[in-house]
PDB file of C-alpha atoms in Angstrom:
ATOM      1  CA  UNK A   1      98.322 108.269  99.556  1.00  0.00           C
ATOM      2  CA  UNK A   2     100.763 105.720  98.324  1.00  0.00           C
ATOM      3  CA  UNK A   3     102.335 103.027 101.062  1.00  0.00           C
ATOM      4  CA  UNK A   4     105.898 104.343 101.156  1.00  0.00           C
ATOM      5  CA  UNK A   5     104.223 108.097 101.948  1.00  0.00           C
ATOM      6  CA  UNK A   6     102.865 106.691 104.800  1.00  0.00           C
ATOM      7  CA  UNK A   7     105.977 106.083 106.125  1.00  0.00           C
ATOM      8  CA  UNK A   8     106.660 109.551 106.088  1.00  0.00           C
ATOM      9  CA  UNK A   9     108.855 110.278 102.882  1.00  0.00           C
ATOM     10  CA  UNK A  10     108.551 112.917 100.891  1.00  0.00           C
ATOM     11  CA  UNK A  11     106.319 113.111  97.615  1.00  0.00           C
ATOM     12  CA  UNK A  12     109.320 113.247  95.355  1.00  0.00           C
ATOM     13  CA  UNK A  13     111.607 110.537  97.310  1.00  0.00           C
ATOM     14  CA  UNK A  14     108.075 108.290  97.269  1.00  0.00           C
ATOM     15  CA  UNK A  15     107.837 109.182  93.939  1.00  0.00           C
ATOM     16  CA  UNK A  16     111.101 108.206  92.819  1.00  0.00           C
ATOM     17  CA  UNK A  17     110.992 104.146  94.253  1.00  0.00           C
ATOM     18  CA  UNK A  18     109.302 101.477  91.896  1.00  0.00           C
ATOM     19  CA  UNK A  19     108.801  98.037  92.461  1.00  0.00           C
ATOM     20  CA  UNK A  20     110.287  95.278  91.131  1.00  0.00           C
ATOM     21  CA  UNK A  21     107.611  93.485  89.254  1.00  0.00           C
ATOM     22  CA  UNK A  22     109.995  90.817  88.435  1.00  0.00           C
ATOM     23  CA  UNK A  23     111.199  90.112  90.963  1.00  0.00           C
ATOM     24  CA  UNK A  24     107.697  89.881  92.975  1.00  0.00           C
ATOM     25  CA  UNK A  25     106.708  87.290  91.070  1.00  0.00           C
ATOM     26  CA  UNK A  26     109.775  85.026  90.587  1.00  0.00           C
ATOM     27  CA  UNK A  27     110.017  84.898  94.526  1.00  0.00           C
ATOM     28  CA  UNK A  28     106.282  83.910  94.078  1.00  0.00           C
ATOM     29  CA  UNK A  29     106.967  81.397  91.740  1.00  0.00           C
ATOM     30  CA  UNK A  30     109.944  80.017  93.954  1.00  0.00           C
ATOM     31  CA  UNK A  31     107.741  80.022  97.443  1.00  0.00           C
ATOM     32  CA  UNK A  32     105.239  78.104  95.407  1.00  0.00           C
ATOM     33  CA  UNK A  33     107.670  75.111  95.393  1.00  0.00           C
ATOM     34  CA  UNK A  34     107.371  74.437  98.683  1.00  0.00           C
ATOM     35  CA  UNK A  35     104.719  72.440 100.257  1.00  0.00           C
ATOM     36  CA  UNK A  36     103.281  69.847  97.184  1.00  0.00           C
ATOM     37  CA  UNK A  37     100.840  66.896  97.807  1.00  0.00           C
ATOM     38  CA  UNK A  38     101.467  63.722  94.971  1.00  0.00           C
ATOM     39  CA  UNK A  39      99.816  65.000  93.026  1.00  0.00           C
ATOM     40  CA  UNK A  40     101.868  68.017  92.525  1.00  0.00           C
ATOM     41  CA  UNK A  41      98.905  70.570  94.030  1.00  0.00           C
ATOM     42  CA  UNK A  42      99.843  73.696  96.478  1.00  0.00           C
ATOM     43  CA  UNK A  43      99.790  71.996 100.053  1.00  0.00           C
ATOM     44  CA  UNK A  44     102.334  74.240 102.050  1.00  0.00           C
ATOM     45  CA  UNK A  45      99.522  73.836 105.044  1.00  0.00           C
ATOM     46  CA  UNK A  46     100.356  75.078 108.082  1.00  0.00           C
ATOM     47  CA  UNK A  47     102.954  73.174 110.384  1.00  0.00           C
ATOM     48  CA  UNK A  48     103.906  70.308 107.141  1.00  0.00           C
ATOM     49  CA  UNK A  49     107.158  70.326 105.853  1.00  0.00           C
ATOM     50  CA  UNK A  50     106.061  72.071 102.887  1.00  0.00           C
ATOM     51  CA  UNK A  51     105.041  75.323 105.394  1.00  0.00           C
ATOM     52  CA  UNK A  52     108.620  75.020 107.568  1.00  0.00           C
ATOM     53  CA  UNK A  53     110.720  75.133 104.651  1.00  0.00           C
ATOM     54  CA  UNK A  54     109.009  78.238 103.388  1.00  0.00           C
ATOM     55  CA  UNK A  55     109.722  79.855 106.215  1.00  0.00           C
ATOM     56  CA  UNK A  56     113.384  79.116 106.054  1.00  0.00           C
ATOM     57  CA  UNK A  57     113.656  80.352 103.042  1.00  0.00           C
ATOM     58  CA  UNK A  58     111.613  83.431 103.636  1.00  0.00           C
ATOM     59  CA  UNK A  59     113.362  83.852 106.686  1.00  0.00           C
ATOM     60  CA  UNK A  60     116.876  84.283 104.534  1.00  0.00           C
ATOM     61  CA  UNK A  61     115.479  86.561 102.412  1.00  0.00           C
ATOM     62  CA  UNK A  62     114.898  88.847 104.957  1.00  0.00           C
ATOM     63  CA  UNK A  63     118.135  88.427 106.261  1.00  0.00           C
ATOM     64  CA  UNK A  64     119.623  89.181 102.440  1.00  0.00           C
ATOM     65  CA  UNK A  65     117.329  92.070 102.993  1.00  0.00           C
ATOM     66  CA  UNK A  66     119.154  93.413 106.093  1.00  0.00           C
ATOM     67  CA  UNK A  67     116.428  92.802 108.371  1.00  0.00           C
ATOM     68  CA  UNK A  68     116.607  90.705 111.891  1.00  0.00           C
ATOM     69  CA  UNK A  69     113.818  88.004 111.655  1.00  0.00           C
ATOM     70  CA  UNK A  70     112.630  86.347 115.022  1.00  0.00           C
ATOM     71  CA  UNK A  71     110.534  84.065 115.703  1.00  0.00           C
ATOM     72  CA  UNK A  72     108.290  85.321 118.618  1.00  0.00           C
ATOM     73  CA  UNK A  73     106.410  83.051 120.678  1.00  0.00           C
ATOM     74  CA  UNK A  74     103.222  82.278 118.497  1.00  0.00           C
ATOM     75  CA  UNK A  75     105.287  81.209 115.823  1.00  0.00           C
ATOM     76  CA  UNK A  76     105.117  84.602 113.733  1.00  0.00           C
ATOM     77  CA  UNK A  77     108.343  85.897 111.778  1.00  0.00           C
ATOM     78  CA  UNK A  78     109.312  89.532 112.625  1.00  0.00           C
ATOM     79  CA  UNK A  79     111.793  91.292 110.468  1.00  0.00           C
ATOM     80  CA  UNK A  80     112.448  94.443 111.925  1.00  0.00           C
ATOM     81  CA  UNK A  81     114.332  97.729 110.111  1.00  0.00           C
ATOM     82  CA  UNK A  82     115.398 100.369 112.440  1.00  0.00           C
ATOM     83  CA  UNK A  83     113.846 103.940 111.887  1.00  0.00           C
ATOM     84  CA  UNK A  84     115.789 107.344 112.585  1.00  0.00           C
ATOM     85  CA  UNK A  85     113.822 107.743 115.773  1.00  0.00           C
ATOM     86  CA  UNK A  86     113.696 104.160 118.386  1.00  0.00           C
ATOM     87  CA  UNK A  87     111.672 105.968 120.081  1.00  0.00           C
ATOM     88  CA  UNK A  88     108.615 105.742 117.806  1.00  0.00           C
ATOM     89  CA  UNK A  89     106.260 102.593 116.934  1.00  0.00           C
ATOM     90  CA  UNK A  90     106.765 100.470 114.533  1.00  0.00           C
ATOM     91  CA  UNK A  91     104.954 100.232 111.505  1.00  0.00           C
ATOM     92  CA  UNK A  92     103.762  96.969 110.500  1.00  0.00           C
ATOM     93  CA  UNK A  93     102.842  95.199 107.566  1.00  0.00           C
ATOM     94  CA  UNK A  94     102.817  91.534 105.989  1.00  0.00           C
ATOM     95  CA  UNK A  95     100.483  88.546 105.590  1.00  0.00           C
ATOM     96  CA  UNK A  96     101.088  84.997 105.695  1.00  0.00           C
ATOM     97  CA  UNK A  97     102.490  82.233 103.422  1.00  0.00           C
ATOM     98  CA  UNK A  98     100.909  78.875 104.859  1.00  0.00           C
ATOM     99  CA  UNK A  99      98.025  77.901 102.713  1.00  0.00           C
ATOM    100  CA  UNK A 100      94.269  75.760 102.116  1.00  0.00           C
ATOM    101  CA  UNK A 101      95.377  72.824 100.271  1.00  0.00           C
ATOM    102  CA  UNK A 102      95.541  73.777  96.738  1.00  0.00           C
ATOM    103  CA  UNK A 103      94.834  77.679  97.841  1.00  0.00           C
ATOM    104  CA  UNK A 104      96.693  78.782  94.783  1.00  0.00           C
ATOM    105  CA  UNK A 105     100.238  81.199  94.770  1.00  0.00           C
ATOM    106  CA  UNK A 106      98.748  84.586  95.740  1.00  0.00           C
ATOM    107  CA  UNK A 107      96.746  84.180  99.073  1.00  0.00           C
ATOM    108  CA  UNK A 108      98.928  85.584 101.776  1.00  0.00           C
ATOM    109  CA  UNK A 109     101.851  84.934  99.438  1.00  0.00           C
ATOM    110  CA  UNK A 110     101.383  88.727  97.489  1.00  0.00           C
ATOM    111  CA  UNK A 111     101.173  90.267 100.973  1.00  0.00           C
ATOM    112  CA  UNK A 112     104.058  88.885 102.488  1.00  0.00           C
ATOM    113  CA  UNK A 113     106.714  89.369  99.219  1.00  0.00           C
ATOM    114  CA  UNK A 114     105.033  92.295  98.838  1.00  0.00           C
ATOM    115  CA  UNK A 115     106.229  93.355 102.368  1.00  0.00           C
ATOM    116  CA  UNK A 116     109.494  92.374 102.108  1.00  0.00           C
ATOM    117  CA  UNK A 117     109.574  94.218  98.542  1.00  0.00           C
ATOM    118  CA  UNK A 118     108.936  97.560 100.254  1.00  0.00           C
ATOM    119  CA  UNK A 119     112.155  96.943 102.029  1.00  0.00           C
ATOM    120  CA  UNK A 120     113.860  95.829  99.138  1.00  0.00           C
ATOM    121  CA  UNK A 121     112.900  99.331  97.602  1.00  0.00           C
ATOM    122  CA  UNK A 122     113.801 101.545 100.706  1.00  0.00           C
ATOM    123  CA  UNK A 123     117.386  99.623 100.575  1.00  0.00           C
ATOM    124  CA  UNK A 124     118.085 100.584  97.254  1.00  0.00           C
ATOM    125  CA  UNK A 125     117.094 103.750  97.471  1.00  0.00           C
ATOM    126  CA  UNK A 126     119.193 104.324 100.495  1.00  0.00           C
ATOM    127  CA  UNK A 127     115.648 105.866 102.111  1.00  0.00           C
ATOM    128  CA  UNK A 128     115.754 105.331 106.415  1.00  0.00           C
ATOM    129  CA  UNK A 129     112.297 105.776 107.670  1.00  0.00           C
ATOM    130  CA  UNK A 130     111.547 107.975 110.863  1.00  0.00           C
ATOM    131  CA  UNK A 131     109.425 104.818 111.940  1.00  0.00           C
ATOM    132  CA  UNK A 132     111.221 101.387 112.839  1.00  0.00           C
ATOM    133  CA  UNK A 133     109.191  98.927 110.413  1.00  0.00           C
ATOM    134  CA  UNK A 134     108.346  95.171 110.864  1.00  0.00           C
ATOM    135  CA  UNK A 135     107.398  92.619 107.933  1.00  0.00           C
ATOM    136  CA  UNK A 136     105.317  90.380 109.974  1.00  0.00           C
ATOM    137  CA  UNK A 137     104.320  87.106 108.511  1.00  0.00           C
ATOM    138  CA  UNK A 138     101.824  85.568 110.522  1.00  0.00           C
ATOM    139  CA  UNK A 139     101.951  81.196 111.582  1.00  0.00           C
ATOM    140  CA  UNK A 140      98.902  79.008 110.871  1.00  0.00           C
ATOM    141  CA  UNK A 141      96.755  82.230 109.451  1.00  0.00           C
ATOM    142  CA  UNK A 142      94.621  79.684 107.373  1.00  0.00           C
ATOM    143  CA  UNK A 143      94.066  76.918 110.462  1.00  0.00           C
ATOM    144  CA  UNK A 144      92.535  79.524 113.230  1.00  0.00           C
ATOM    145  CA  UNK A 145      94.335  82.785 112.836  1.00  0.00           C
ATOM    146  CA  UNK A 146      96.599  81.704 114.906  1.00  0.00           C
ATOM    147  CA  UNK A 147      99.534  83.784 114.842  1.00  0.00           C
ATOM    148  CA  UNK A 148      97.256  86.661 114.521  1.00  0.00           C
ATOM    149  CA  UNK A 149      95.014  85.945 117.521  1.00  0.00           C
ATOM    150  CA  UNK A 150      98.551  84.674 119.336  1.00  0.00           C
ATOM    151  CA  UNK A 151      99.519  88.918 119.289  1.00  0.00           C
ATOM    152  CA  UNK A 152      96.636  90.338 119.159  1.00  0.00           C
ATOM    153  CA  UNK A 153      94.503  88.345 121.757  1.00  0.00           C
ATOM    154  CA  UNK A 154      96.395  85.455 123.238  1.00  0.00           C
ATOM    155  CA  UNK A 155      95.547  81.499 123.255  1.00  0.00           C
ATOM    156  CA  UNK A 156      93.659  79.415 125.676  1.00  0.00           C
ATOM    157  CA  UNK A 157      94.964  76.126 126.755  1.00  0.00           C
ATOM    158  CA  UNK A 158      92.275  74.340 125.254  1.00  0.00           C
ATOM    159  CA  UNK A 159      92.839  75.863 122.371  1.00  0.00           C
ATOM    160  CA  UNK A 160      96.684  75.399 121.879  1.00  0.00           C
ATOM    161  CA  UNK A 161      95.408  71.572 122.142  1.00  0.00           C
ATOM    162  CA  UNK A 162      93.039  71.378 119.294  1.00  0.00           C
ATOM    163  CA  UNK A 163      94.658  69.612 116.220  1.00  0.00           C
ATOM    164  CA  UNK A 164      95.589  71.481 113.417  1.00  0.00           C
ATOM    165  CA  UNK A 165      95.070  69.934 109.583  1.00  0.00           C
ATOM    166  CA  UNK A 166      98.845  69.467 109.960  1.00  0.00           C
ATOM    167  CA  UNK A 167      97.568  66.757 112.490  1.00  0.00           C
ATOM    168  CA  UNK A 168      99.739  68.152 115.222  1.00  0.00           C
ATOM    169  CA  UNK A 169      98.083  70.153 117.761  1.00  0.00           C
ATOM    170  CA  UNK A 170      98.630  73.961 117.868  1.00  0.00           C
ATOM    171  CA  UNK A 171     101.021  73.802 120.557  1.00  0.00           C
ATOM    172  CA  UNK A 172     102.665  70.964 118.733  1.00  0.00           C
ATOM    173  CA  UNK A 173     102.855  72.729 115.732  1.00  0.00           C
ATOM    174  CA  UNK A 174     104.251  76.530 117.155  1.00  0.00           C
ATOM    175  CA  UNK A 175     106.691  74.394 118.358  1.00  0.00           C
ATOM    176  CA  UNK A 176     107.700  73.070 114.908  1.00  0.00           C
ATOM    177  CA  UNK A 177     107.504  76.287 113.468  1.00  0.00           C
ATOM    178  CA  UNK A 178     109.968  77.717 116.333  1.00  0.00           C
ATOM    179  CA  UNK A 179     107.372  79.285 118.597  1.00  0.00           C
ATOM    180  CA  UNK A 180     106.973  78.862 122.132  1.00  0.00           C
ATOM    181  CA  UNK A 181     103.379  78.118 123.301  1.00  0.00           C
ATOM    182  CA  UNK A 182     103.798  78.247 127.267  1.00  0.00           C
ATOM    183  CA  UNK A 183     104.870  82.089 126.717  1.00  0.00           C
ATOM    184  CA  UNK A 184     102.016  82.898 124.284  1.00  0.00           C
ATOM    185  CA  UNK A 185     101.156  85.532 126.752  1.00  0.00           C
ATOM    186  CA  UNK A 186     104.513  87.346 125.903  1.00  0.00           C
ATOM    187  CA  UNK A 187     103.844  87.639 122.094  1.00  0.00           C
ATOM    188  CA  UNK A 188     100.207  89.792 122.881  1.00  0.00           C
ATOM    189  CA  UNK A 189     101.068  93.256 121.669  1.00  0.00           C
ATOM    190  CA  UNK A 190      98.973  96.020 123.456  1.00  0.00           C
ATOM    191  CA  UNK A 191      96.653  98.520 121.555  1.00  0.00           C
ATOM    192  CA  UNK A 192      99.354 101.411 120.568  1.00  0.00           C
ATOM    193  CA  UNK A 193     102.473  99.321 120.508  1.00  0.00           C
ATOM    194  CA  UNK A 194     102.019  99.313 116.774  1.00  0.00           C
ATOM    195  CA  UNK A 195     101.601 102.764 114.782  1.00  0.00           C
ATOM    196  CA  UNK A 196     100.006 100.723 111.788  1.00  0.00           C
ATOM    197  CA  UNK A 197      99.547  97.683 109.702  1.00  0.00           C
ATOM    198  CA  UNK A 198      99.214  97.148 106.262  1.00  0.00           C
ATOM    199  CA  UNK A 199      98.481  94.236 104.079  1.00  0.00           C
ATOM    200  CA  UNK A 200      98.201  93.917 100.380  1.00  0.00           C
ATOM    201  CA  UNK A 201      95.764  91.565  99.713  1.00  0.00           C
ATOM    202  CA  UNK A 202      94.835  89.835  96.345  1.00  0.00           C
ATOM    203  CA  UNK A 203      90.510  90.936  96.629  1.00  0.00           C
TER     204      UNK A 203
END
């Protein structure tokens, strides 16, 4: 069953909406300028420069995109689309763009353009899903899961002050990104309060 049928669209409507190859990978290409050591190598780690103005600019495509991006408390970008029906949960899906220091341009990077190219696709296909839907693009995935483990799980104090390879501690560092550690407990999203996730990953 193909991604946009899980969102509950018919065979021929799902059948009908392609991707745009293109214009994947020239946002890949683009996202890949941000974050580069001297010696011109990938180093959008998370917390540098390289990783804030990534977000920016990933935060105005979604905004180009129609979506409403927040930043929650752990640092994580949430774009959400409204569904037919409020009253159902969202569907999730997205990755991360911060990266291992010379991690390459596809880690995290495919699932998160990839997420915000399913949008792109229901947009110009005029499609509303029954389901609201949120491209979710995780903070610090690479350093500790930490965005992740911020919804899913929470963060200890002790944790929050371990240093990141940013060299700012976590807490430090959500608070670069626009998060707000002393509310991490807000962010945790209970078992059911999302109908689904779904990354595309490049194994």
């Amino acid at each position: 069953m193909s991604l946009l049928n899980s969102f509950y669209l018919s065979a021929e409507v799902a059948g009908t909406a392609a991707v745009n190859s293109v214009r994947i990978e020239q946002r890949i290409l683009e996202l890949a300028k941000f974050g580069r050591d001297a010696n011109g190598h990938g180093y959008r780690v998370a917390y540098t420069q390289g990783d804030i103005e990534g977000r920016a600019w990933f935060m105005n495509l979604m905004k180009q995109a129609g979506l409403d991006p927040a930043i929650d408390a752990g640092g994580n970008i949430i774009g959400t689309r409204k569904g037919r029906n409020p009253a159902l949960k969202p569907i999730a899906f997205g990755s991360h763009i911060d990266m291992v220091p010379d991690g390459g341009n596809y880690d995290g990077t495919l699932g998160s353009i990839g997420a915000l190219e399913v949008i792109e696709i229901l947009n110009e296909n005029k499609i509303t899903t029954e389901h609201p839907l949120e491209v979710i693009i995780f903070g610090n995935e690479e350093g500790g899961t930490i965005g992740s483990r911020a919804m899913t799980s929470g963060l200890t104090k002790e944790g929050l002050l371990q240093k990141s390879q940013s060299g700012l501690t976590m807490a430090e560092g959500i608070t670069a990104i626009g998060g707000r550690p002393d509310d991490i407990a807000g962010t945790v999203r209970k078992k059911g309060d999302i109908k689904a996730f779904l990354e595309l990953h490049i194994e």
